[in-house]
N, C-alpha and C. Protein backbone atom coordinates (compact mmCIF):
# COMPACT_ATOMS: atom_id res chain seq x y z
N MET A 1 -1.52 -8.20 7.46
CA MET A 1 -0.45 -8.70 6.72
C MET A 1 0.11 -7.56 5.13
N MET A 2 0.56 -6.99 4.50
CA MET A 2 0.82 -6.76 3.94
C MET A 2 0.49 -7.53 2.21
N ALA A 3 -0.39 -6.78 1.51
CA ALA A 3 -0.16 -7.85 -0.03
C ALA A 3 1.19 -7.94 -0.96
N ASP A 4 1.76 -9.03 -1.56
CA ASP A 4 3.13 -8.59 -2.07
C ASP A 4 2.27 -8.21 -3.89
N ARG A 5 1.75 -7.19 -3.68
CA ARG A 5 1.23 -6.94 -5.52
C ARG A 5 1.82 -5.63 -5.47
N THR A 6 3.16 -5.89 -6.16
CA THR A 6 4.11 -4.97 -6.27
C THR A 6 3.74 -4.57 -7.62
N PRO A 7 3.44 -2.92 -7.39
CA PRO A 7 3.13 -2.54 -8.86
C PRO A 7 3.92 -2.77 -10.42
N PRO A 8 3.57 -2.91 -11.16
CA PRO A 8 4.63 -2.92 -12.44
C PRO A 8 4.37 -1.33 -12.65
N GLU A 9 6.31 -1.21 -13.18
CA GLU A 9 6.07 0.32 -13.85
C GLU A 9 5.64 1.22 -14.23
N LYS A 10 4.87 2.35 -13.67
CA LYS A 10 4.31 2.90 -14.60
C LYS A 10 4.25 4.00 -14.46
N ILE A 11 3.98 5.13 -14.53
CA ILE A 11 4.34 6.44 -14.31
C ILE A 11 2.96 7.05 -13.44
N TYR A 12 1.78 6.68 -14.10
CA TYR A 12 0.04 6.83 -13.25
C TYR A 12 -0.54 5.13 -13.43
N TYR A 13 -1.02 5.45 -12.40
CA TYR A 13 -1.92 3.86 -11.80
C TYR A 13 -3.38 4.61 -11.21
N LYS A 14 -4.26 4.40 -12.32
CA LYS A 14 -6.12 4.25 -11.52
C LYS A 14 -6.11 3.84 -10.24
N ILE A 15 -7.39 4.33 -10.57
CA ILE A 15 -7.79 4.36 -8.70
C ILE A 15 -8.03 2.58 -8.33
N LYS A 16 -8.29 1.94 -9.30
CA LYS A 16 -8.99 0.54 -9.90
C LYS A 16 -7.74 -0.75 -9.66
N ASP A 17 -6.68 0.09 -9.67
CA ASP A 17 -5.22 -0.52 -10.04
C ASP A 17 -4.47 -0.42 -8.82
N VAL A 18 -4.76 0.42 -8.00
CA VAL A 18 -4.24 1.16 -6.72
C VAL A 18 -4.57 0.07 -5.72
N ALA A 19 -6.20 0.39 -5.73
CA ALA A 19 -6.86 -0.48 -4.66
C ALA A 19 -7.01 -1.70 -5.01
N GLU A 20 -6.58 -2.72 -6.08
CA GLU A 20 -6.09 -3.88 -5.92
C GLU A 20 -4.59 -4.05 -5.20
N MET A 21 -2.93 -3.55 -5.53
CA MET A 21 -2.29 -3.72 -4.94
C MET A 21 -1.97 -3.59 -3.60
N LEU A 22 -3.01 -3.02 -3.11
CA LEU A 22 -2.94 -2.54 -1.66
C LEU A 22 -4.37 -3.24 -0.71
N ASP A 23 -5.20 -4.18 -1.68
CA ASP A 23 -5.55 -4.78 -1.13
C ASP A 23 -7.36 -3.71 -0.52
N VAL A 24 -7.69 -2.69 -0.78
CA VAL A 24 -8.49 -2.16 -0.90
C VAL A 24 -10.24 -1.47 -1.30
N GLN A 25 -11.13 -1.30 -0.60
CA GLN A 25 -12.05 -0.83 -1.99
C GLN A 25 -11.47 0.62 -2.34
N PRO A 26 -11.71 1.24 -3.25
CA PRO A 26 -11.84 2.30 -4.31
C PRO A 26 -11.87 3.62 -3.45
N SER A 27 -13.10 3.36 -2.81
CA SER A 27 -13.84 4.10 -1.52
C SER A 27 -12.62 4.49 -0.53
N THR A 28 -11.94 3.54 -0.32
CA THR A 28 -10.90 3.65 1.27
C THR A 28 -10.15 4.50 0.70
N LEU A 29 -9.58 4.39 -0.68
CA LEU A 29 -9.22 5.55 -1.09
C LEU A 29 -9.21 6.63 -1.14
N ARG A 30 -10.24 6.76 -1.53
CA ARG A 30 -11.17 8.11 -1.61
C ARG A 30 -11.21 8.98 -0.44
N PHE A 31 -11.59 8.34 0.78
CA PHE A 31 -11.44 8.95 2.41
C PHE A 31 -10.28 8.99 2.48
N TRP A 32 -9.41 8.04 1.99
CA TRP A 32 -7.94 8.16 2.99
C TRP A 32 -7.41 9.79 2.20
N GLU A 33 -7.38 10.08 1.23
CA GLU A 33 -7.54 11.19 -0.34
C GLU A 33 -8.18 12.31 0.78
N LYS A 34 -9.00 12.50 1.73
CA LYS A 34 -9.71 13.69 2.16
C LYS A 34 -9.25 13.56 3.51
N GLU A 35 -8.64 12.93 4.61
CA GLU A 35 -8.04 12.58 5.21
C GLU A 35 -6.08 12.56 5.21
N PHE A 36 -5.84 12.74 4.46
CA PHE A 36 -4.20 12.33 4.46
C PHE A 36 -3.67 13.10 2.61
N PRO A 37 -4.10 14.69 2.80
CA PRO A 37 -4.17 15.26 1.52
C PRO A 37 -2.49 15.30 0.61
N GLU A 38 -1.78 14.33 1.44
CA GLU A 38 -0.18 14.65 0.47
C GLU A 38 -0.28 13.40 -0.21
N CYS A 39 -1.30 12.53 0.07
CA CYS A 39 -1.46 10.98 -0.71
C CYS A 39 -2.32 11.30 -1.90
N ALA A 40 -3.17 12.35 -2.74
CA ALA A 40 -4.29 12.83 -3.04
C ALA A 40 -3.55 12.62 -4.42
N PRO A 41 -4.26 12.08 -5.07
CA PRO A 41 -3.69 11.28 -6.60
C PRO A 41 -3.50 12.81 -7.36
N ARG A 42 -3.13 13.18 -8.63
CA ARG A 42 -3.38 13.75 -9.57
C ARG A 42 -4.86 13.20 -10.16
N ARG A 43 -5.56 14.43 -11.00
CA ARG A 43 -6.91 14.56 -11.33
C ARG A 43 -6.45 14.93 -13.27
N SER A 44 -7.23 14.38 -13.98
CA SER A 44 -7.06 14.48 -15.21
C SER A 44 -8.46 15.46 -15.73
N ASP A 45 -8.76 15.73 -16.62
CA ASP A 45 -9.62 16.84 -17.22
C ASP A 45 -11.20 16.22 -17.00
N LYS A 46 -11.17 15.21 -17.05
CA LYS A 46 -12.42 14.05 -16.53
C LYS A 46 -12.45 13.89 -15.12
N ASN A 47 -11.13 14.50 -14.31
CA ASN A 47 -11.52 13.88 -13.16
C ASN A 47 -11.25 12.78 -12.53
N ILE A 48 -10.24 12.38 -13.36
CA ILE A 48 -9.95 10.52 -13.27
C ILE A 48 -8.62 10.72 -12.48
N ARG A 49 -9.05 9.98 -11.35
CA ARG A 49 -7.79 10.17 -10.74
C ARG A 49 -6.19 9.25 -10.97
N TYR A 50 -5.10 9.90 -11.08
CA TYR A 50 -3.94 9.08 -11.24
C TYR A 50 -2.99 9.22 -10.43
N TYR A 51 -2.59 8.25 -10.34
CA TYR A 51 -1.84 7.88 -8.64
C TYR A 51 -0.31 8.32 -9.24
N THR A 52 0.85 8.74 -8.58
CA THR A 52 1.86 8.33 -8.53
C THR A 52 2.37 7.46 -8.04
N ALA A 53 4.08 6.41 -7.86
CA ALA A 53 4.66 6.10 -6.86
C ALA A 53 4.95 6.10 -5.55
N ALA A 54 5.05 8.05 -5.89
CA ALA A 54 5.01 8.83 -4.40
C ALA A 54 3.79 8.69 -3.62
N ASN A 55 2.53 8.40 -4.09
CA ASN A 55 1.41 8.04 -4.06
C ASN A 55 1.22 6.92 -3.30
N ILE A 56 1.34 5.99 -4.03
CA ILE A 56 1.26 4.53 -3.63
C ILE A 56 1.51 4.18 -1.99
N GLU A 57 3.38 4.56 -2.07
CA GLU A 57 3.65 4.67 -0.94
C GLU A 57 3.49 5.24 0.02
N ARG A 58 3.07 6.11 -0.02
CA ARG A 58 2.35 7.25 0.87
C ARG A 58 0.67 5.74 1.58
N LEU A 59 0.43 5.56 1.06
CA LEU A 59 -1.15 5.23 1.08
C LEU A 59 -0.55 3.72 1.42
N LYS A 60 0.39 2.79 0.88
CA LYS A 60 1.03 2.19 1.91
C LYS A 60 1.55 1.88 3.26
N MET A 61 1.74 3.08 3.76
CA MET A 61 1.87 3.09 5.07
C MET A 61 0.66 3.72 5.40
N ILE A 62 -0.36 4.45 5.22
CA ILE A 62 -1.30 4.14 6.02
C ILE A 62 -1.95 3.25 6.04
N ARG A 63 -1.90 2.33 4.69
CA ARG A 63 -2.63 1.33 5.67
C ARG A 63 -1.66 0.14 5.88
N TYR A 64 -0.48 0.65 6.21
CA TYR A 64 0.12 -0.46 7.23
C TYR A 64 -0.61 -0.28 9.06
N LEU A 65 -0.09 1.41 8.75
CA LEU A 65 -0.51 1.90 10.25
C LEU A 65 -2.88 1.61 10.47
N VAL A 66 -3.23 2.09 9.84
CA VAL A 66 -4.74 2.06 10.26
C VAL A 66 -5.35 0.66 10.21
N ARG A 67 -4.29 -0.51 9.33
CA ARG A 67 -5.17 -1.73 8.89
C ARG A 67 -4.13 -3.04 9.78
N ASP A 68 -3.22 -2.63 9.46
CA ASP A 68 -1.84 -3.68 10.65
C ASP A 68 -1.81 -3.15 11.99
N GLU A 69 -1.83 -1.97 11.55
CA GLU A 69 -1.16 -1.54 13.15
C GLU A 69 -2.70 -1.09 14.16
N GLY A 70 -3.68 -1.06 13.44
CA GLY A 70 -4.68 -0.53 14.14
C GLY A 70 -5.03 0.99 14.78
N LEU A 71 -4.59 1.73 13.45
CA LEU A 71 -4.45 2.80 14.37
C LEU A 71 -5.68 3.56 14.09
N ARG A 72 -6.39 4.51 14.78
CA ARG A 72 -7.35 5.67 14.27
C ARG A 72 -6.12 7.00 12.90
N ILE A 73 -7.34 7.14 12.49
CA ILE A 73 -6.83 7.90 11.22
C ILE A 73 -5.92 9.34 12.00
N GLU A 74 -6.53 9.87 12.64
CA GLU A 74 -5.48 11.25 13.75
C GLU A 74 -4.00 10.51 14.22
N ALA A 75 -4.28 9.21 15.19
CA ALA A 75 -3.13 8.28 15.63
C ALA A 75 -2.11 8.54 13.72
N ALA A 76 -2.57 7.77 12.96
CA ALA A 76 -1.97 7.30 11.98
C ALA A 76 -1.06 8.88 11.33
N ARG A 77 -2.74 9.89 10.86
CA ARG A 77 -1.55 10.98 10.94
C ARG A 77 -1.01 10.82 11.55
N GLU A 78 -0.79 11.45 12.66
CA GLU A 78 0.29 11.92 13.57
C GLU A 78 2.07 10.91 14.08
N ARG A 79 1.45 9.37 13.70
CA ARG A 79 2.82 9.06 13.15
C ARG A 79 3.55 9.03 12.04
N LEU A 80 2.68 9.29 11.12
CA LEU A 80 3.55 9.62 9.39
C LEU A 80 4.10 10.94 9.85
N ARG A 81 3.79 11.59 10.78
CA ARG A 81 4.11 13.21 10.90
C ARG A 81 5.57 12.53 11.23
N LEU A 82 5.21 12.37 12.16
CA LEU A 82 6.95 12.09 13.54
C LEU A 82 8.06 10.86 12.73
N ASP A 83 7.18 9.65 11.54
CA ASP A 83 8.18 8.45 11.54
C ASP A 83 8.31 8.52 10.72
N SER A 84 7.91 8.64 9.36
CA SER A 84 7.21 7.82 8.27
C SER A 84 8.75 6.86 7.88
N ASP A 85 9.65 7.52 7.94
CA ASP A 85 10.96 7.01 7.59
C ASP A 85 11.16 5.68 7.55
N ASN A 86 10.94 5.58 8.96
CA ASN A 86 10.90 4.29 9.85
C ASN A 86 9.64 3.28 9.38
N ILE A 87 8.37 4.13 9.50
CA ILE A 87 7.49 2.99 8.52
C ILE A 87 7.70 2.43 7.57
N SER A 88 8.23 3.18 6.38
CA SER A 88 8.43 3.19 5.06
C SER A 88 9.57 1.79 5.06
N ARG A 89 10.88 2.11 5.99
CA ARG A 89 11.40 0.57 6.50
C ARG A 89 10.42 -0.83 6.52
N ARG A 90 10.04 -0.18 8.00
CA ARG A 90 9.42 -1.32 8.10
C ARG A 90 8.57 -2.60 7.06
N ILE A 91 7.72 -1.52 6.31
CA ILE A 91 6.89 -1.98 5.28
C ILE A 91 7.53 -2.71 4.28
N ASP A 92 8.84 -2.00 3.82
CA ASP A 92 9.73 -2.41 2.87
C ASP A 92 10.46 -4.12 3.68
N VAL A 93 10.99 -4.29 5.27
CA VAL A 93 11.17 -5.52 5.86
C VAL A 93 10.10 -6.38 5.51
N ILE A 94 8.59 -6.24 5.79
CA ILE A 94 7.89 -7.06 6.14
C ILE A 94 7.04 -7.49 4.61
N GLU A 95 7.39 -6.33 3.64
CA GLU A 95 7.10 -7.07 2.01
C GLU A 95 7.85 -8.00 1.63
N LYS A 96 10.12 -7.56 1.64
CA LYS A 96 10.66 -9.07 1.60
C LYS A 96 10.06 -9.71 2.24
N LEU A 97 9.94 -10.22 3.80
CA LEU A 97 9.98 -11.33 4.40
C LEU A 97 8.54 -12.06 4.12
N GLU A 98 7.67 -11.62 3.35
CA GLU A 98 6.34 -11.88 2.64
C GLU A 98 7.21 -12.50 1.65
N LYS A 99 7.61 -11.77 0.59
CA LYS A 99 8.64 -12.74 -0.90
C LYS A 99 9.50 -13.75 -0.24
N VAL A 100 9.91 -14.15 1.18
CA VAL A 100 10.44 -15.14 0.90
C VAL A 100 9.92 -16.22 1.22
N LYS A 101 9.05 -15.84 2.12
CA LYS A 101 7.97 -16.75 2.47
C LYS A 101 6.58 -17.65 2.01
N ASN A 102 6.29 -16.68 -0.01
CA ASN A 102 6.46 -17.48 -0.87
C ASN A 102 7.14 -18.32 -1.31
N GLU A 103 8.20 -17.48 -1.55
CA GLU A 103 8.72 -18.80 -2.14
C GLU A 103 9.24 -19.70 -2.04
N LEU A 104 9.60 -19.94 -0.20
CA LEU A 104 9.60 -21.21 0.72
C LEU A 104 8.18 -22.17 0.68
N GLU A 105 7.05 -21.28 0.27
CA GLU A 105 6.29 -22.16 0.44
C GLU A 105 5.79 -22.83 -0.19
N GLU A 106 6.17 -22.06 -1.91
CA GLU A 106 6.13 -23.04 -3.35
C GLU A 106 7.51 -24.30 -3.26
N MET A 107 8.62 -23.43 -2.77
CA MET A 107 9.82 -25.11 -2.50
C MET A 107 9.03 -25.94 -1.94
N LEU A 108 8.57 -25.97 -0.81
CA LEU A 108 7.70 -26.43 -0.22
C LEU A 108 6.90 -27.96 -0.95
N SER A 109 5.83 -27.29 -1.47
CA SER A 109 4.81 -27.62 -2.16
C SER A 109 5.47 -28.80 -3.49
N ALA A 110 6.46 -27.86 -4.31
CA ALA A 110 7.31 -28.86 -4.74
C ALA A 110 8.25 -29.93 -4.48
N LEU A 111 8.77 -29.84 -3.35
CA LEU A 111 8.97 -30.79 -2.55
C LEU A 111 7.94 -32.05 -2.21
N VAL A 112 6.99 -31.62 -1.39
CA VAL A 112 5.78 -32.48 -1.29
C VAL A 112 5.45 -32.88 -2.43
N LYS A 113 5.20 -32.33 -3.82
CA LYS A 113 4.87 -33.04 -5.02
C LYS A 113 5.69 -33.96 -5.42
N ARG A 114 7.00 -34.03 -5.04
CA ARG A 114 7.99 -34.93 -5.51
C ARG A 114 8.01 -36.10 -4.62
N HIS A 115 7.14 -35.99 -3.67
CA HIS A 115 7.54 -37.70 -3.11
C HIS A 115 5.86 -37.94 -2.66
């Protein structure tokens, strides 16, 4: 399942922040960067990675395919090439459903506390 960790509105995000948003280790992001060059972040003069919102969206798709769907890297690369729009829509639906689920759980918890 995707974590509901919507990024705050910034132009650039550091690897630690992106790893936290996606619930993966920074080393995983570095690995995916090598395997999926299209999601490689911009780098500063000091070689610090700076991810854009577009990088993060692509990484969300990769995470979904690899972690949630269980695809190997090559299969994930192919699915992204052929069907990235559908994958993006699917992730949006999952994130919305998880948000609704969390809200319902909060309401249920509040009701239980009242009784």
